[in-house]
Amino acid sequence: MKVGLIVDSACDLPHDFIRKHGIFILPLTAKIDNQTFIDDHNPDTTEDFYRQGLLGKGHHAETEAFSAAQIRDLFLEKVVPNYDIAICETVDRSRSQIYSNASEAMNMVMAHAKAVREKAGVEGNFTMRVIDSGQLFAGQGLLAAYTISLLGKGLSKNALRHEVEKFAQNVWICVVPNDLSYIRERARRRGDKSVSGLVAFLGKALNITPIIWGKGVVAKPAAKTRSKDAAVEKVMNYAVTRVKAGLLAPVVSLSCGMSWEEIEALPGLDRLREVCKEHNVELLLSRMGITSSIYIGPGSVCLSLAAEEHEFEG
């Protein structure tokens, strides 16, 4: 029985990891100025996006979930003939229509799956589940990596869903935004007033960089620093501390909205690499996808890990 994992393009994972484990990417549409991108984590498309500097000042960027009909067609063509069971994990439902559209598409897919498989000469039934990950970006990537580790254990789809949802309750995320005013403007367009104009103004005027930390999408400022480098180093120190204390899964997920040269120069990254290696923890380091970069802003950093209850220490 072949089980496949589907994630949407808000999920940040290294391209090699996606390819190695055969993870299927459910695309989103990104619209920047007069250009439209299909964000399916194609590394060439992502590289072109960064190279053009499309998130620079003055660019208007929006993301749009595939419709239920588009997702249905994609699943019937690419998923149903190739898997017996499909697990689809979406970005938190409060931040996108993807979960709703994928759930609607799933119901339509199940009505046609048998005929599609028969036409393709594939025996056996097809079934799938759509799961709200409750996560964003690196957090969603961490959950996907954990799900991959479960797929070879022979769990039923309901047991698998239970384990994934239980694990998601212990996923912690840190975000270092590069530009608070960018996040505020993105939030304003969505009707989200969680980032006030005053905070954005002070961050820009006084060069204050906050660290946003918490579980899943329930996060709050955990520290304020005088520079982005200082904030990043605190996040790396936090991750090192948690790795040494023991994680619930031997994985740390880190995505960055910048060039690989800038990523490699991040303060504290080498130390985090060393500690992860010493404790047999896999560091999933990736460049933010187009969707994540639009949401958080270029130059931002997002880290995620799974651990018991704790306080932020950087």
CSV table of C-alpha atoms in Angstrom, one decimal:
chain,number,residue,atom,x,y,z
A,1,MET,CA,0.0,0.0,0.0
A,2,LYS,CA,1.5,3.3,-1.1
A,3,VAL,CA,1.0,6.3,1.2
A,4,GLY,CA,1.7,9.8,-0.1
A,5,LEU,CA,2.1,13.1,1.7
A,6,ILE,CA,0.7,16.3,0.3
A,7,VAL,CA,1.6,19.8,1.6
A,8,ASP,CA,0.8,23.2,0.2
A,9,SER,CA,3.4,25.7,-0.9
A,10,ALA,CA,3.2,27.6,2.4
A,11,CYS,CA,5.2,24.6,3.8
A,12,ASP,CA,8.9,25.3,3.9
A,13,LEU,CA,11.2,22.3,3.4
A,14,PRO,CA,14.5,21.8,1.6
A,15,HIS,CA,14.0,20.8,-2.1
A,16,ASP,CA,16.2,17.7,-1.7
A,17,PHE,CA,14.0,16.5,1.2
A,18,ILE,CA,10.8,17.0,-0.8
A,19,ARG,CA,12.3,15.1,-3.7
A,20,LYS,CA,13.8,12.3,-1.6
A,21,HIS,CA,10.5,11.6,0.1
A,22,GLY,CA,8.2,12.1,-2.9
A,23,ILE,CA,6.2,14.9,-1.2
A,24,PHE,CA,3.5,16.3,-3.4
A,25,ILE,CA,3.2,20.1,-3.4
A,26,LEU,CA,-0.2,21.6,-3.7
A,27,PRO,CA,0.5,25.0,-5.3
A,28,LEU,CA,-0.7,28.5,-4.6
A,29,THR,CA,-0.9,31.4,-7.0
A,30,ALA,CA,1.3,34.4,-6.2
A,31,LYS,CA,0.5,37.7,-7.9
A,32,ILE,CA,3.2,40.4,-7.8
A,33,ASP,CA,2.5,43.6,-9.8
A,34,ASN,CA,1.5,42.3,-13.2
A,35,GLN,CA,3.2,39.0,-12.9
A,36,THR,CA,1.6,35.7,-11.8
A,37,PHE,CA,3.6,32.8,-10.4
A,38,ILE,CA,2.5,29.3,-9.6
A,39,ASP,CA,4.3,28.5,-6.4
A,40,ASP,CA,5.0,24.7,-6.5
A,41,HIS,CA,8.4,25.0,-4.9
A,42,ASN,CA,10.2,24.6,-8.2
A,43,PRO,CA,13.7,25.8,-7.3
A,44,ASP,CA,14.2,27.6,-10.6
A,45,THR,CA,11.0,29.6,-10.2
A,46,THR,CA,11.9,30.4,-6.6
A,47,GLU,CA,15.4,31.5,-7.6
A,48,ASP,CA,14.0,33.7,-10.4
A,49,PHE,CA,11.6,35.2,-7.9
A,50,TYR,CA,14.4,36.2,-5.5
A,51,ARG,CA,16.7,37.3,-8.3
A,52,GLN,CA,14.2,39.8,-9.6
A,53,GLY,CA,13.7,41.3,-6.1
A,54,LEU,CA,10.0,41.1,-6.6
A,55,LEU,CA,9.2,41.8,-2.9
A,56,GLY,CA,11.2,45.0,-2.9
A,57,LYS,CA,9.6,48.3,-1.7
A,58,GLY,CA,6.7,49.4,-3.8
A,59,HIS,CA,5.7,45.9,-5.0
A,60,HIS,CA,2.2,44.7,-4.3
A,61,ALA,CA,2.1,41.0,-3.6
A,62,GLU,CA,-0.8,38.7,-2.9
A,63,THR,CA,-1.3,34.9,-2.7
A,64,GLU,CA,-4.4,33.0,-3.7
A,65,ALA,CA,-5.3,29.4,-2.9
A,66,PHE,CA,-6.2,27.1,-5.7
A,67,SER,CA,-10.0,26.7,-6.0
A,68,ALA,CA,-11.7,23.4,-5.0
A,69,ALA,CA,-12.1,22.6,-8.7
A,70,GLN,CA,-8.5,23.2,-9.4
A,71,ILE,CA,-7.4,21.0,-6.5
A,72,ARG,CA,-9.9,18.3,-7.5
A,73,ASP,CA,-8.4,18.2,-11.0
A,74,LEU,CA,-4.9,18.1,-9.7
A,75,PHE,CA,-5.6,15.3,-7.3
A,76,LEU,CA,-7.4,13.2,-9.8
A,77,GLU,CA,-4.5,13.5,-12.3
A,78,LYS,CA,-1.5,13.4,-10.0
A,79,VAL,CA,-2.5,11.8,-6.7
A,80,VAL,CA,-5.3,9.2,-7.2
A,81,PRO,CA,-3.4,7.1,-9.8
A,82,ASN,CA,-0.2,7.1,-7.8
A,83,TYR,CA,-1.2,6.5,-4.2
A,84,ASP,CA,-3.5,4.3,-2.2
A,85,ILE,CA,-3.7,6.6,0.7
A,86,ALA,CA,-3.0,10.4,0.6
A,87,ILE,CA,-2.5,12.6,3.6
A,88,CYS,CA,-2.9,16.3,2.8
A,89,GLU,CA,-1.6,18.8,5.4
A,90,THR,CA,-2.5,22.4,4.9
A,91,VAL,CA,-1.4,25.7,6.4
A,92,ASP,CA,-3.5,26.8,9.3
A,93,ARG,CA,-7.1,27.3,8.2
A,94,SER,CA,-7.3,30.8,9.8
A,95,ARG,CA,-4.7,32.1,7.4
A,96,SER,CA,-5.8,30.6,4.1
A,97,GLN,CA,-8.7,29.0,2.2
A,98,ILE,CA,-6.5,26.1,1.3
A,99,TYR,CA,-7.9,23.8,4.0
A,100,SER,CA,-11.5,24.5,3.1
A,101,ASN,CA,-10.9,24.2,-0.6
A,102,ALA,CA,-8.8,21.0,-0.2
A,103,SER,CA,-11.6,19.4,2.0
A,104,GLU,CA,-14.2,20.3,-0.6
A,105,ALA,CA,-12.0,18.9,-3.4
A,106,MET,CA,-11.5,15.7,-1.4
A,107,ASN,CA,-15.2,15.0,-1.4
A,108,MET,CA,-15.3,15.5,-5.2
A,109,VAL,CA,-12.3,13.3,-5.7
A,110,MET,CA,-13.7,10.4,-3.8
A,111,ALA,CA,-16.7,10.3,-6.1
A,112,HIS,CA,-14.4,9.8,-9.1
A,113,ALA,CA,-11.4,8.0,-7.7
A,114,LYS,CA,-12.5,4.5,-8.6
A,115,ALA,CA,-13.1,5.3,-12.2
A,116,VAL,CA,-9.8,7.1,-12.5
A,117,ARG,CA,-7.8,4.2,-11.0
A,118,GLU,CA,-9.6,1.7,-13.2
A,119,LYS,CA,-8.8,3.7,-16.3
A,120,ALA,CA,-5.1,3.9,-15.2
A,121,GLY,CA,-5.1,0.2,-14.5
A,122,VAL,CA,-4.5,0.6,-10.8
A,123,GLU,CA,-6.1,-1.9,-8.5
A,124,GLY,CA,-7.5,-1.3,-5.0
A,125,ASN,CA,-9.3,1.5,-3.3
A,126,PHE,CA,-8.1,5.1,-2.8
A,127,THR,CA,-8.7,7.1,0.3
A,128,MET,CA,-7.4,10.4,1.7
A,129,ARG,CA,-7.5,12.7,4.7
A,130,VAL,CA,-7.1,16.5,4.8
A,131,ILE,CA,-5.5,17.8,8.0
A,132,ASP,CA,-5.3,21.4,9.2
A,133,SER,CA,-1.7,21.5,10.3
A,134,GLY,CA,-2.3,24.5,12.6
A,135,GLN,CA,1.1,25.7,11.5
A,136,LEU,CA,2.9,28.1,9.2
A,137,PHE,CA,6.1,27.8,7.1
A,138,ALA,CA,8.9,26.2,9.0
A,139,GLY,CA,6.4,24.8,11.5
A,140,GLN,CA,4.4,23.2,8.7
A,141,GLY,CA,7.7,21.8,7.4
A,142,LEU,CA,8.5,20.3,10.8
A,143,LEU,CA,5.1,18.6,10.9
A,144,ALA,CA,5.6,17.2,7.4
A,145,ALA,CA,9.0,15.7,8.4
A,146,TYR,CA,7.4,14.1,11.4
A,147,THR,CA,4.6,12.7,9.3
A,148,ILE,CA,7.1,11.2,6.9
A,149,SER,CA,8.7,9.4,9.8
A,150,LEU,CA,5.3,7.8,10.6
A,151,LEU,CA,4.5,6.6,7.1
A,152,GLY,CA,6.6,3.4,7.3
A,153,LYS,CA,5.0,2.3,10.6
A,154,GLY,CA,1.9,0.8,9.1
A,155,LEU,CA,-0.6,3.0,10.9
A,156,SER,CA,-4.2,3.3,9.8
A,157,LYS,CA,-5.1,6.7,8.3
A,158,ASN,CA,-7.1,7.5,11.4
A,159,ALA,CA,-4.3,6.6,13.7
A,160,LEU,CA,-1.9,8.5,11.6
A,161,ARG,CA,-4.1,11.6,11.7
A,162,HIS,CA,-4.3,11.3,15.5
A,163,GLU,CA,-0.5,11.1,15.9
A,164,VAL,CA,0.0,14.1,13.6
A,165,GLU,CA,-2.6,16.2,15.4
A,166,LYS,CA,-1.2,15.3,18.8
A,167,PHE,CA,2.4,16.1,17.7
A,168,ALA,CA,1.2,19.5,16.2
A,169,GLN,CA,0.2,20.6,19.7
A,170,ASN,CA,3.8,20.7,20.8
A,171,VAL,CA,5.3,22.5,17.8
A,172,TRP,CA,7.0,25.8,18.6
A,173,ILE,CA,7.9,28.5,16.2
A,174,CYS,CA,10.2,31.5,16.2
A,175,VAL,CA,10.0,34.3,13.6
A,176,VAL,CA,12.4,37.1,13.1
A,177,PRO,CA,10.8,39.6,10.8
A,178,ASN,CA,13.0,41.8,8.7
A,179,ASP,CA,10.6,44.6,8.4
A,180,LEU,CA,7.7,45.2,10.8
A,181,SER,CA,6.0,47.7,8.5
A,182,TYR,CA,5.9,45.1,5.8
A,183,ILE,CA,4.1,42.6,8.1
A,184,ARG,CA,1.8,45.3,9.3
A,185,GLU,CA,0.8,46.2,5.7
A,186,ARG,CA,0.2,42.5,4.8
A,187,ALA,CA,-1.9,42.1,8.0
A,188,ARG,CA,-3.9,45.2,7.2
A,189,ARG,CA,-4.9,43.8,3.8
A,190,ARG,CA,-6.1,40.7,5.5
A,191,GLY,CA,-8.0,42.7,8.2
A,192,ASP,CA,-5.6,41.4,10.9
A,193,LYS,CA,-4.9,44.2,13.4
A,194,SER,CA,-2.4,42.2,15.5
A,195,VAL,CA,0.6,44.3,14.4
A,196,SER,CA,-0.2,47.9,15.3
A,197,GLY,CA,1.1,50.9,13.3
A,198,LEU,CA,2.9,52.2,16.4
A,199,VAL,CA,4.9,49.0,16.8
A,200,ALA,CA,5.8,49.1,13.1
A,201,PHE,CA,6.9,52.7,13.4
A,202,LEU,CA,9.0,52.2,16.5
A,203,GLY,CA,10.6,49.1,15.0
A,204,LYS,CA,11.7,51.1,11.9
A,205,ALA,CA,12.6,54.3,13.7
A,206,LEU,CA,14.6,52.7,16.6
A,207,ASN,CA,15.9,49.7,14.7
A,208,ILE,CA,14.1,47.3,17.1
A,209,THR,CA,13.7,43.7,15.8
A,210,PRO,CA,11.3,41.6,17.8
A,211,ILE,CA,11.4,37.8,18.1
A,212,ILE,CA,7.9,36.3,17.7
A,213,TRP,CA,7.6,33.0,19.5
A,214,GLY,CA,4.9,30.6,20.5
A,215,LYS,CA,3.0,27.5,19.5
A,216,GLY,CA,1.8,27.3,15.9
A,217,VAL,CA,0.0,30.5,15.0
A,218,VAL,CA,-0.5,31.5,18.6
A,219,ALA,CA,2.6,33.5,19.0
A,220,LYS,CA,3.7,36.8,20.7
A,221,PRO,CA,6.8,38.9,21.0
A,222,ALA,CA,9.2,37.1,23.3
A,223,ALA,CA,12.2,39.5,23.0
A,224,LYS,CA,13.2,42.7,21.4
A,225,THR,CA,16.7,43.4,20.1
A,226,ARG,CA,18.5,46.3,18.6
A,227,SER,CA,19.4,44.5,15.4
A,228,LYS,CA,18.3,41.7,13.2
A,229,ASP,CA,21.6,39.9,13.7
A,230,ALA,CA,21.1,40.0,17.5
A,231,ALA,CA,17.6,38.6,17.1
A,232,VAL,CA,18.7,35.8,14.8
A,233,GLU,CA,21.5,34.8,17.2
A,234,LYS,CA,19.0,34.7,20.1
A,235,VAL,CA,16.8,32.3,18.1
A,236,MET,CA,19.8,30.1,17.3
A,237,ASN,CA,20.8,30.1,21.0
A,238,TYR,CA,17.2,29.1,21.8
A,239,ALA,CA,17.3,26.2,19.4
A,240,VAL,CA,20.7,25.0,20.7
A,241,THR,CA,19.3,25.1,24.3
A,242,ARG,CA,16.2,23.1,23.3
A,243,VAL,CA,18.2,20.5,21.3
A,244,LYS,CA,20.5,20.0,24.4
A,245,ALA,CA,17.4,19.7,26.6
A,246,GLY,CA,15.8,17.1,24.3
A,247,LEU,CA,13.2,17.4,21.5
A,248,LEU,CA,10.1,15.4,20.9
A,249,ALA,CA,11.3,14.7,17.4
A,250,PRO,CA,15.0,14.8,16.3
A,251,VAL,CA,14.4,17.6,13.8
A,252,VAL,CA,14.8,21.4,13.7
A,253,SER,CA,13.2,23.2,10.8
A,254,LEU,CA,14.7,26.6,9.7
A,255,SER,CA,13.7,28.6,6.7
A,256,CYS,CA,15.1,32.0,5.6
A,257,GLY,CA,13.9,34.5,3.0
A,258,MET,CA,17.3,35.5,1.6
A,259,SER,CA,20.1,34.3,-0.6
A,260,TRP,CA,22.1,31.2,0.3
A,261,GLU,CA,25.2,33.4,0.9
A,262,GLU,CA,23.2,35.4,3.4
A,263,ILE,CA,21.8,32.3,5.0
A,264,GLU,CA,25.3,30.8,5.5
A,265,ALA,CA,26.4,34.0,7.2
A,266,LEU,CA,23.6,34.0,9.8
A,267,PRO,CA,25.1,34.4,13.3
A,268,GLY,CA,24.8,31.2,15.3
A,269,LEU,CA,24.0,28.9,12.4
A,270,ASP,CA,27.3,27.0,12.5
A,271,ARG,CA,26.9,26.4,16.3
A,272,LEU,CA,23.4,25.1,15.8
A,273,ARG,CA,24.6,22.8,13.0
A,274,GLU,CA,27.3,21.4,15.4
A,275,VAL,CA,24.9,20.8,18.3
A,276,CYS,CA,22.4,19.2,16.0
A,277,LYS,CA,25.1,16.8,14.7
A,278,GLU,CA,26.2,16.0,18.2
A,279,HIS,CA,22.7,15.1,19.3
A,280,ASN,CA,21.7,13.3,16.1
A,281,VAL,CA,19.1,15.9,15.2
A,282,GLU,CA,18.4,16.7,11.6
A,283,LEU,CA,18.5,20.4,10.6
A,284,LEU,CA,16.1,21.0,7.8
A,285,LEU,CA,17.5,24.3,6.4
A,286,SER,CA,15.6,25.8,3.5
A,287,ARG,CA,15.1,29.0,1.6
A,288,MET,CA,11.7,30.4,2.1
A,289,GLY,CA,9.3,29.6,-0.7
A,290,ILE,CA,7.5,32.4,-2.6
A,291,THR,CA,4.4,32.1,-0.5
A,292,SER,CA,6.3,32.3,2.8
A,293,SER,CA,8.3,35.3,1.6
A,294,ILE,CA,5.2,37.2,0.6
A,295,TYR,CA,3.6,36.5,3.9
A,296,ILE,CA,6.5,37.3,6.3
A,297,GLY,CA,8.6,39.5,4.0
A,298,PRO,CA,12.0,39.1,2.4
A,299,GLY,CA,15.0,38.8,4.8
A,300,SER,CA,12.9,37.1,7.5
A,301,VAL,CA,13.8,34.0,9.4
A,302,CYS,CA,11.5,31.2,10.7
A,303,LEU,CA,12.6,28.4,13.0
A,304,SER,CA,10.5,25.5,14.4
A,305,LEU,CA,11.0,22.6,16.8
A,306,ALA,CA,8.9,20.2,18.9
A,307,ALA,CA,9.4,20.2,22.7
A,308,GLU,CA,7.6,20.0,26.0
A,309,GLU,CA,6.3,23.2,27.7
A,310,HIS,CA,9.1,25.8,28.2
A,311,GLU,CA,9.9,29.4,28.2
A,312,PHE,CA,11.9,31.3,25.6
A,313,GLU,CA,15.5,31.6,26.4
A,314,GLY,CA,17.9,33.1,23.9
